GROMACS .gro file of C-alpha atoms in nm:
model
  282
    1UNK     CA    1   0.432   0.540   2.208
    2UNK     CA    2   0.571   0.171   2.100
    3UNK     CA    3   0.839   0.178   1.869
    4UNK     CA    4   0.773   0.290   1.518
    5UNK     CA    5   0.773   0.029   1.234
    6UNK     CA    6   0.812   0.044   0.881
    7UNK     CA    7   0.695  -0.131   0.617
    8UNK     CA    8   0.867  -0.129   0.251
    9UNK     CA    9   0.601  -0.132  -0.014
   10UNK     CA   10   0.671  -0.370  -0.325
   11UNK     CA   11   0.761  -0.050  -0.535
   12UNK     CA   12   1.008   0.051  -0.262
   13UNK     CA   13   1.258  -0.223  -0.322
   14UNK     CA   14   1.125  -0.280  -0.679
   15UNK     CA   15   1.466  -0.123  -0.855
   16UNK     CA   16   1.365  -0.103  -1.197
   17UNK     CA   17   1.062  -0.211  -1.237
   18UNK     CA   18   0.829  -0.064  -1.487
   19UNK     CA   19   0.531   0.074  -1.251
   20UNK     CA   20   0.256   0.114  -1.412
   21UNK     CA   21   0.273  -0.159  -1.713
   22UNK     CA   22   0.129  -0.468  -1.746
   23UNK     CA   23   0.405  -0.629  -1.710
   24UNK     CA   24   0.523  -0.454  -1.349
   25UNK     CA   25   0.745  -0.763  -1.190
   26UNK     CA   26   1.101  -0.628  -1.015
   27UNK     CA   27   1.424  -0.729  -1.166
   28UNK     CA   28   1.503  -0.830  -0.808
   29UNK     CA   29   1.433  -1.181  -0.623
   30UNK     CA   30   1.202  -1.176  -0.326
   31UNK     CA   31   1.494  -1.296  -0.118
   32UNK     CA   32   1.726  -1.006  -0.222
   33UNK     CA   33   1.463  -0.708  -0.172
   34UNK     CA   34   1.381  -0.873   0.169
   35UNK     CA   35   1.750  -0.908   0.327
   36UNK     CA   36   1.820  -0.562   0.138
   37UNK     CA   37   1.509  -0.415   0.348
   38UNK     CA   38   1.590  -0.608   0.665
   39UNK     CA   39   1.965  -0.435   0.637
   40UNK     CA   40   1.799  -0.072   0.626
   41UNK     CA   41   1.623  -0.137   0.935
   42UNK     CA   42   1.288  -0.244   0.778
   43UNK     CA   43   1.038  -0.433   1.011
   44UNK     CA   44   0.766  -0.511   0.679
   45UNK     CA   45   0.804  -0.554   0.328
   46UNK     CA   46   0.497  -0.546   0.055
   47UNK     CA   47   0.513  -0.767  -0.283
   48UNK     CA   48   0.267  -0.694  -0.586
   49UNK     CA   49   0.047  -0.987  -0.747
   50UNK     CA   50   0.290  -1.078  -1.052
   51UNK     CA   51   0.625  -1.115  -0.806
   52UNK     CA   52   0.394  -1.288  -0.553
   53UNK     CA   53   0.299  -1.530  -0.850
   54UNK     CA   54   0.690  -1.578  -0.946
   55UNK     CA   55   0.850  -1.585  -0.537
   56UNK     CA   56   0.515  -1.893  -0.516
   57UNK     CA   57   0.671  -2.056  -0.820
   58UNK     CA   58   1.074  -1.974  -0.710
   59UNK     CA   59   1.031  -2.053  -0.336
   60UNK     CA   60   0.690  -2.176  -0.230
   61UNK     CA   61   0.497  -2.027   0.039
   62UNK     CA   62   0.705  -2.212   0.312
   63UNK     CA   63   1.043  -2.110   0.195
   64UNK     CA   64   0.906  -1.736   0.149
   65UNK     CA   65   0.795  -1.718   0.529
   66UNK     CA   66   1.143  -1.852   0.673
   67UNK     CA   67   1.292  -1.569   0.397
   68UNK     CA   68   1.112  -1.321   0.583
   69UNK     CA   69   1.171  -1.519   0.945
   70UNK     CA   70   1.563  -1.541   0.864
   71UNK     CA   71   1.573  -1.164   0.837
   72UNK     CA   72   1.340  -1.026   1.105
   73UNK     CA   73   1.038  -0.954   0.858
   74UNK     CA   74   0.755  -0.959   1.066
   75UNK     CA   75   0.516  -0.795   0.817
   76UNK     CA   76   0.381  -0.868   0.471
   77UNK     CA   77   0.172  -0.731   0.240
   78UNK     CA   78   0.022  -0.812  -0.084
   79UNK     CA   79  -0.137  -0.570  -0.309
   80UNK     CA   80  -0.265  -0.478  -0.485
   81UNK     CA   81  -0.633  -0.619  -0.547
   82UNK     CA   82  -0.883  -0.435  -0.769
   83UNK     CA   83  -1.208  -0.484  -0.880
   84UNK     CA   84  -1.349  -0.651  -0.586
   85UNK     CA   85  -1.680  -0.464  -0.596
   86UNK     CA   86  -1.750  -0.473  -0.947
   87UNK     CA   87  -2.060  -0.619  -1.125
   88UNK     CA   88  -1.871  -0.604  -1.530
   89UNK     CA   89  -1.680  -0.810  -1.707
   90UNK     CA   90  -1.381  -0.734  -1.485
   91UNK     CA   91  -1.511  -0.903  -1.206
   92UNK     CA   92  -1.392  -1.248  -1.287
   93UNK     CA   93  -1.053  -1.206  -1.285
   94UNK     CA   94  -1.058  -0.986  -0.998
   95UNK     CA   95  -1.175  -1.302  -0.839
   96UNK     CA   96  -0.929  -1.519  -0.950
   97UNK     CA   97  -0.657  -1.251  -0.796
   98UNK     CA   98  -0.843  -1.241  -0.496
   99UNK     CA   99  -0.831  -1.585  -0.467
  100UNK     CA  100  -0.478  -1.615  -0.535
  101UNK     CA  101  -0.382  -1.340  -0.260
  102UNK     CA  102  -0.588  -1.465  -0.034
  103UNK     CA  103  -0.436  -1.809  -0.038
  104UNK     CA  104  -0.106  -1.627  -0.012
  105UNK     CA  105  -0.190  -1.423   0.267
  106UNK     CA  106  -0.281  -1.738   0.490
  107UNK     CA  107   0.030  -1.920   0.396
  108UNK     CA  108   0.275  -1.706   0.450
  109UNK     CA  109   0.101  -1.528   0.709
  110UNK     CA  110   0.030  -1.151   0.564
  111UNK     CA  111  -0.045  -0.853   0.771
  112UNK     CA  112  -0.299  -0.753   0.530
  113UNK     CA  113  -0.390  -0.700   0.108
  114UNK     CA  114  -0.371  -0.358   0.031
  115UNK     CA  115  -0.726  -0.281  -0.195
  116UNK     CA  116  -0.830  -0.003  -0.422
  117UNK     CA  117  -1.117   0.142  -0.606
  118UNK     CA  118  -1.236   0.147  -0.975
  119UNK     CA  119  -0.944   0.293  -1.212
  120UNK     CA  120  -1.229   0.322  -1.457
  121UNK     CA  121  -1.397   0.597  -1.255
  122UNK     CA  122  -1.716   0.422  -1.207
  123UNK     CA  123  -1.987   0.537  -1.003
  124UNK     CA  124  -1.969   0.566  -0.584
  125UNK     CA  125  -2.223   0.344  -0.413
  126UNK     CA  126  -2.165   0.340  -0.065
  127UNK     CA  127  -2.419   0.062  -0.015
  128UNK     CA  128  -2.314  -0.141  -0.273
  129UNK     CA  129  -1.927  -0.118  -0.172
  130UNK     CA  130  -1.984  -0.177   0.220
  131UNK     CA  131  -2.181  -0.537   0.160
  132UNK     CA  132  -1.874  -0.584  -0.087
  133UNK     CA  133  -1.642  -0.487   0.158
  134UNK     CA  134  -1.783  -0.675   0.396
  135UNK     CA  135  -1.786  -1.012   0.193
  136UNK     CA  136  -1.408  -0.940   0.182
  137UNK     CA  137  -1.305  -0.819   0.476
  138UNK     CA  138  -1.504  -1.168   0.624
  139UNK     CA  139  -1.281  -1.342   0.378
  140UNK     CA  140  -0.943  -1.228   0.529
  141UNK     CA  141  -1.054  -1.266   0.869
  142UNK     CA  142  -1.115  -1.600   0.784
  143UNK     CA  143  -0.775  -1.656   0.574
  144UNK     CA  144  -0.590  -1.455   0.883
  145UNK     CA  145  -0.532  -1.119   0.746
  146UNK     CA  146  -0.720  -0.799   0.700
  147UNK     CA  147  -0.777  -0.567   0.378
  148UNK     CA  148  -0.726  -0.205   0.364
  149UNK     CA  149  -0.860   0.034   0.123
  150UNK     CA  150  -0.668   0.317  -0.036
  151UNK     CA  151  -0.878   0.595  -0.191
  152UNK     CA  152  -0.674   0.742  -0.509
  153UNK     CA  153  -0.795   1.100  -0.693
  154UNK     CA  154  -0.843   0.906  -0.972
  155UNK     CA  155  -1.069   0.619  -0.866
  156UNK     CA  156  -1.415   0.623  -0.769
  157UNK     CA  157  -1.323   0.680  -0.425
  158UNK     CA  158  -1.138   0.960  -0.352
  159UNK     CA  159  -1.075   1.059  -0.016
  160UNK     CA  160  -1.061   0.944   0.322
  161UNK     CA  161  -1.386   1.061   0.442
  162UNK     CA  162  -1.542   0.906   0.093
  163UNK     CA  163  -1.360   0.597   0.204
  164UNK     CA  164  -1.488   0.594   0.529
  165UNK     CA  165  -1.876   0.600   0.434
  166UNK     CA  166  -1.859   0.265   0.317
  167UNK     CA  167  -1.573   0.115   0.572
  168UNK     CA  168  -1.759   0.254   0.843
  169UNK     CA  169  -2.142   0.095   0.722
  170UNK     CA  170  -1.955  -0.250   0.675
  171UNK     CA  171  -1.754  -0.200   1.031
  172UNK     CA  172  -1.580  -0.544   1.042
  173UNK     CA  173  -1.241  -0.551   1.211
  174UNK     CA  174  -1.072  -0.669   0.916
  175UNK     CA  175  -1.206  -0.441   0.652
  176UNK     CA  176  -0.987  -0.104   0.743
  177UNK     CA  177  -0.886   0.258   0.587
  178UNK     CA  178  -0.509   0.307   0.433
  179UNK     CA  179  -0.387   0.687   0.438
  180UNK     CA  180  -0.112   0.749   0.156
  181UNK     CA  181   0.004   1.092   0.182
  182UNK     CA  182   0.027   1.146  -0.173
  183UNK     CA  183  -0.301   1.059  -0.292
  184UNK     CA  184  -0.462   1.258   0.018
  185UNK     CA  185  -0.236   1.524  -0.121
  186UNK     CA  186  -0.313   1.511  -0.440
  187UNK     CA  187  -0.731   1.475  -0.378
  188UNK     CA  188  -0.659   1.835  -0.244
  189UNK     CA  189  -0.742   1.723   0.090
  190UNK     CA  190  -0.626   1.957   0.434
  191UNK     CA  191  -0.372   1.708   0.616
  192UNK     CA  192  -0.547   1.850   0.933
  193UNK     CA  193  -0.846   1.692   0.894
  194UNK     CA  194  -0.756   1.347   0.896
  195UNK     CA  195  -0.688   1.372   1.286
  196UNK     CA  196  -1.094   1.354   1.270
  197UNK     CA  197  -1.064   0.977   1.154
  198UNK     CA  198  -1.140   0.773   1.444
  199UNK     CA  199  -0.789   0.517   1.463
  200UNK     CA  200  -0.975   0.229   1.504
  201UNK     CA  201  -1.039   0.283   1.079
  202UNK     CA  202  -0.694   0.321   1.012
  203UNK     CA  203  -0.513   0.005   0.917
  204UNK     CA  204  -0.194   0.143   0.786
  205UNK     CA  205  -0.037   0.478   0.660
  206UNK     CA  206   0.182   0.510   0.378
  207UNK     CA  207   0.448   0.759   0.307
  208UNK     CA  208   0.637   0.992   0.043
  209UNK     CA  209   0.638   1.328  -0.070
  210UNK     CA  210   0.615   1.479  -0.403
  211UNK     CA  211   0.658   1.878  -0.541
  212UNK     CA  212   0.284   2.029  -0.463
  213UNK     CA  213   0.211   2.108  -0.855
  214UNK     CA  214   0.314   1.853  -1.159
  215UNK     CA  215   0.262   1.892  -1.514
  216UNK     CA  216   0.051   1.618  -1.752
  217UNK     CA  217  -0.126   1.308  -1.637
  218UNK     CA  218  -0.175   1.218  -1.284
  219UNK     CA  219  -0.152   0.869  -1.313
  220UNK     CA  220   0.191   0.895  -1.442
  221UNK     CA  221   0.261   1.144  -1.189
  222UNK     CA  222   0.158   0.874  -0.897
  223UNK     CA  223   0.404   0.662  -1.082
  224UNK     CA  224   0.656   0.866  -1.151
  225UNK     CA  225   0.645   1.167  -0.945
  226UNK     CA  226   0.723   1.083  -0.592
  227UNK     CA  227   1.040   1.147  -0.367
  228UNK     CA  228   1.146   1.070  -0.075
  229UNK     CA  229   0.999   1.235   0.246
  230UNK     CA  230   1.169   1.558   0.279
  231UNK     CA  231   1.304   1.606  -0.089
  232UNK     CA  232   0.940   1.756  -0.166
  233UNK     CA  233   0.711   2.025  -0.074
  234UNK     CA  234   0.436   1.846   0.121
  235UNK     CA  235   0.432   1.937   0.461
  236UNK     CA  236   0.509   1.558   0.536
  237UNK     CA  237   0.540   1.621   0.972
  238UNK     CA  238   0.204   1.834   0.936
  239UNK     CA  239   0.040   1.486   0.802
  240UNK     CA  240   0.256   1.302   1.009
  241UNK     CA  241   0.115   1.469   1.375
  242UNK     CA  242  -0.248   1.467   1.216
  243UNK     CA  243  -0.211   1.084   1.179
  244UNK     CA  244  -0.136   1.045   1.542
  245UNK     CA  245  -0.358   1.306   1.659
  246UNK     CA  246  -0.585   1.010   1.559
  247UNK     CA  247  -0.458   0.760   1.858
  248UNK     CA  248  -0.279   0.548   1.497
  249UNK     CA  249   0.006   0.388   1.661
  250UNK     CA  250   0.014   0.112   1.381
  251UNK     CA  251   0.289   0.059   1.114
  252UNK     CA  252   0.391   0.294   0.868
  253UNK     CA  253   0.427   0.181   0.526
  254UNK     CA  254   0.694   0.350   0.332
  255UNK     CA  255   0.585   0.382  -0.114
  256UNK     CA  256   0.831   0.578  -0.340
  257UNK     CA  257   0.742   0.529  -0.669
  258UNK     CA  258   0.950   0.758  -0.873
  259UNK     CA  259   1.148   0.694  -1.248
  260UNK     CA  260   1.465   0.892  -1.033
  261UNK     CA  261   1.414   0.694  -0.753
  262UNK     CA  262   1.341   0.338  -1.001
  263UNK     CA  263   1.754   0.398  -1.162
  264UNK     CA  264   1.909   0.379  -0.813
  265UNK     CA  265   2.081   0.005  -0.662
  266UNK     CA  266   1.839  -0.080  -0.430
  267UNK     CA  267   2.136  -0.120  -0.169
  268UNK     CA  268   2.150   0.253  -0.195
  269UNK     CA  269   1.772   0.324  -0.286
  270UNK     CA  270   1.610   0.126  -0.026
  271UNK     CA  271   1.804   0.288   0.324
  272UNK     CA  272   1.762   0.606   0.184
  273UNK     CA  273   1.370   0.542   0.190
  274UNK     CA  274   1.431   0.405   0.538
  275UNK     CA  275   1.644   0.702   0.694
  276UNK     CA  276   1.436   1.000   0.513
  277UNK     CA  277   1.099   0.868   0.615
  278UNK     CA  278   1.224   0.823   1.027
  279UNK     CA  279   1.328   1.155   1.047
  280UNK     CA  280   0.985   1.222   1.048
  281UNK     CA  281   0.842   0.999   1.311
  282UNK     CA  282   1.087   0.979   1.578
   0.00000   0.00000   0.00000
């Protein structure tokens, strides 16, 4: 097995953002949450569309590559694009953010955009979202990156194996599955069964852990709920050895979005996320 690799989602060196608003930008500079990362032992770091926007308008695209050259970054990702499939009114600024990413990924050289389904809880249409998906995943390819979709069990796609009927019809190399533990968790699907996912699906895996039951709305739960691997009550190495039952010997993205989490420094926040979640994969 090569040497494991993790990736800091934008909400893991957030700090205080406020997840889940319209308004979701970090307190923190790009520069700081990447050298904060890098210091931790990070090998990736994610950034969200408004703090991409700002770091473009801060630094430029050049600067924000030798940022993440200067401090051993060798992975980026942008997320987190919605929309892409739709046929309403939403559709047009999903394009524009597509656009936008897309451009960002090829400059600064992304390891892929992170992609989701319809928070609205539109229909599923397999057929529909694999010539989508295709159309996109042709797009990165061409830009130099890859997209990976992340069913939610809130969105139209919930699971893995929902995921997969569509990524599987469009098949293109850069149009791949992302596993988060706590939405495959939370969709009440058996960690076991994801060693049935053939790898070569599997872009990335992302994770946390989270008490098994929660009380009111899930989306604030996904937003507020999470801790670190560990410090819940999903059986985090059970997912863990069905991931790499797979043949997945890819990067593991680390996502702790959590309102305790959210009021620590990120100098102490950030290496926590780093140490709990290795314990797991060594």
């Amino acid at each position: 097995m090569s040497t494991v690799e993790l990736l800091a989602g934008t909400w893991t060196t957030a700090g205080a953002a406020n997840a889940g608003a319209d308004d979701d930008r970090s307190p923190h500079t790009f520069q700081e949450r990447v050298e904060v990362a890098a210091k931790a032992g990070f090998s990736g770091v994610g950034l969200g569309y408004l703090d991409l926007l700002d770091a473009e308008k801060k630094y430029g695209f050049a600067t924000m590559r030798k940022i993440l050259d200067d401090n051993g970054i060798r992975h980026f990702e942008i997320e987190m694009l919605l929309n892409w499939f739709v046929t309403d009114g939403r559709r047009a600024d999903a394009d524009i953010r597509r656009a936008e990413m897309l451009r960002a990924a090829e400059a600064i050289g992304a390891r892929h955009i992170k992609v989701g389904g319809d928070f609205d809880g539109g229909d599923f249409d397999a057929e529909h979202m694999a010539t989508e998906f295709t159309a996109l995943a042709a797009q990165a390819a061409d830009a130099g990156t890859r997209v990976v979709f992340e069913p939610m069990p809130f969105v139209n796609v919930r699971t893995p194996a929902q995921a997969l009927e569509f990524i599987a019809k469009a098949d293109h190399p850069s149009g791949l599955l992302l596993i988060d533990i706590w939405h495959v968790a939370r969709a009440g699907v058996d960690f076991a069964t994801l060693a049935d996912i053939p790898a070569r699906y599997i872009g990335d895996v992302e994770m946390d852990d989270a008490p098994l039951q929660f009380d009111g709305d899930i989306i604030a739960d996904t937003f507020n709920g999470r801790r670190l691997p560990g410090e819940g009550e999903l059986d985090v190495q059970g997912f863990v050895d069905a991931v790499r039952a797979t043949g997945y010997d890819g990067i593991w993205g680390v996502e702790i979005l959590s309102s305790d989490y959210r009021k620590l420094p990120i100098t102490e926040a950030v290496p926590a996320a780093f140490d709990t979640t290795m314990k797991f994969l060594r």
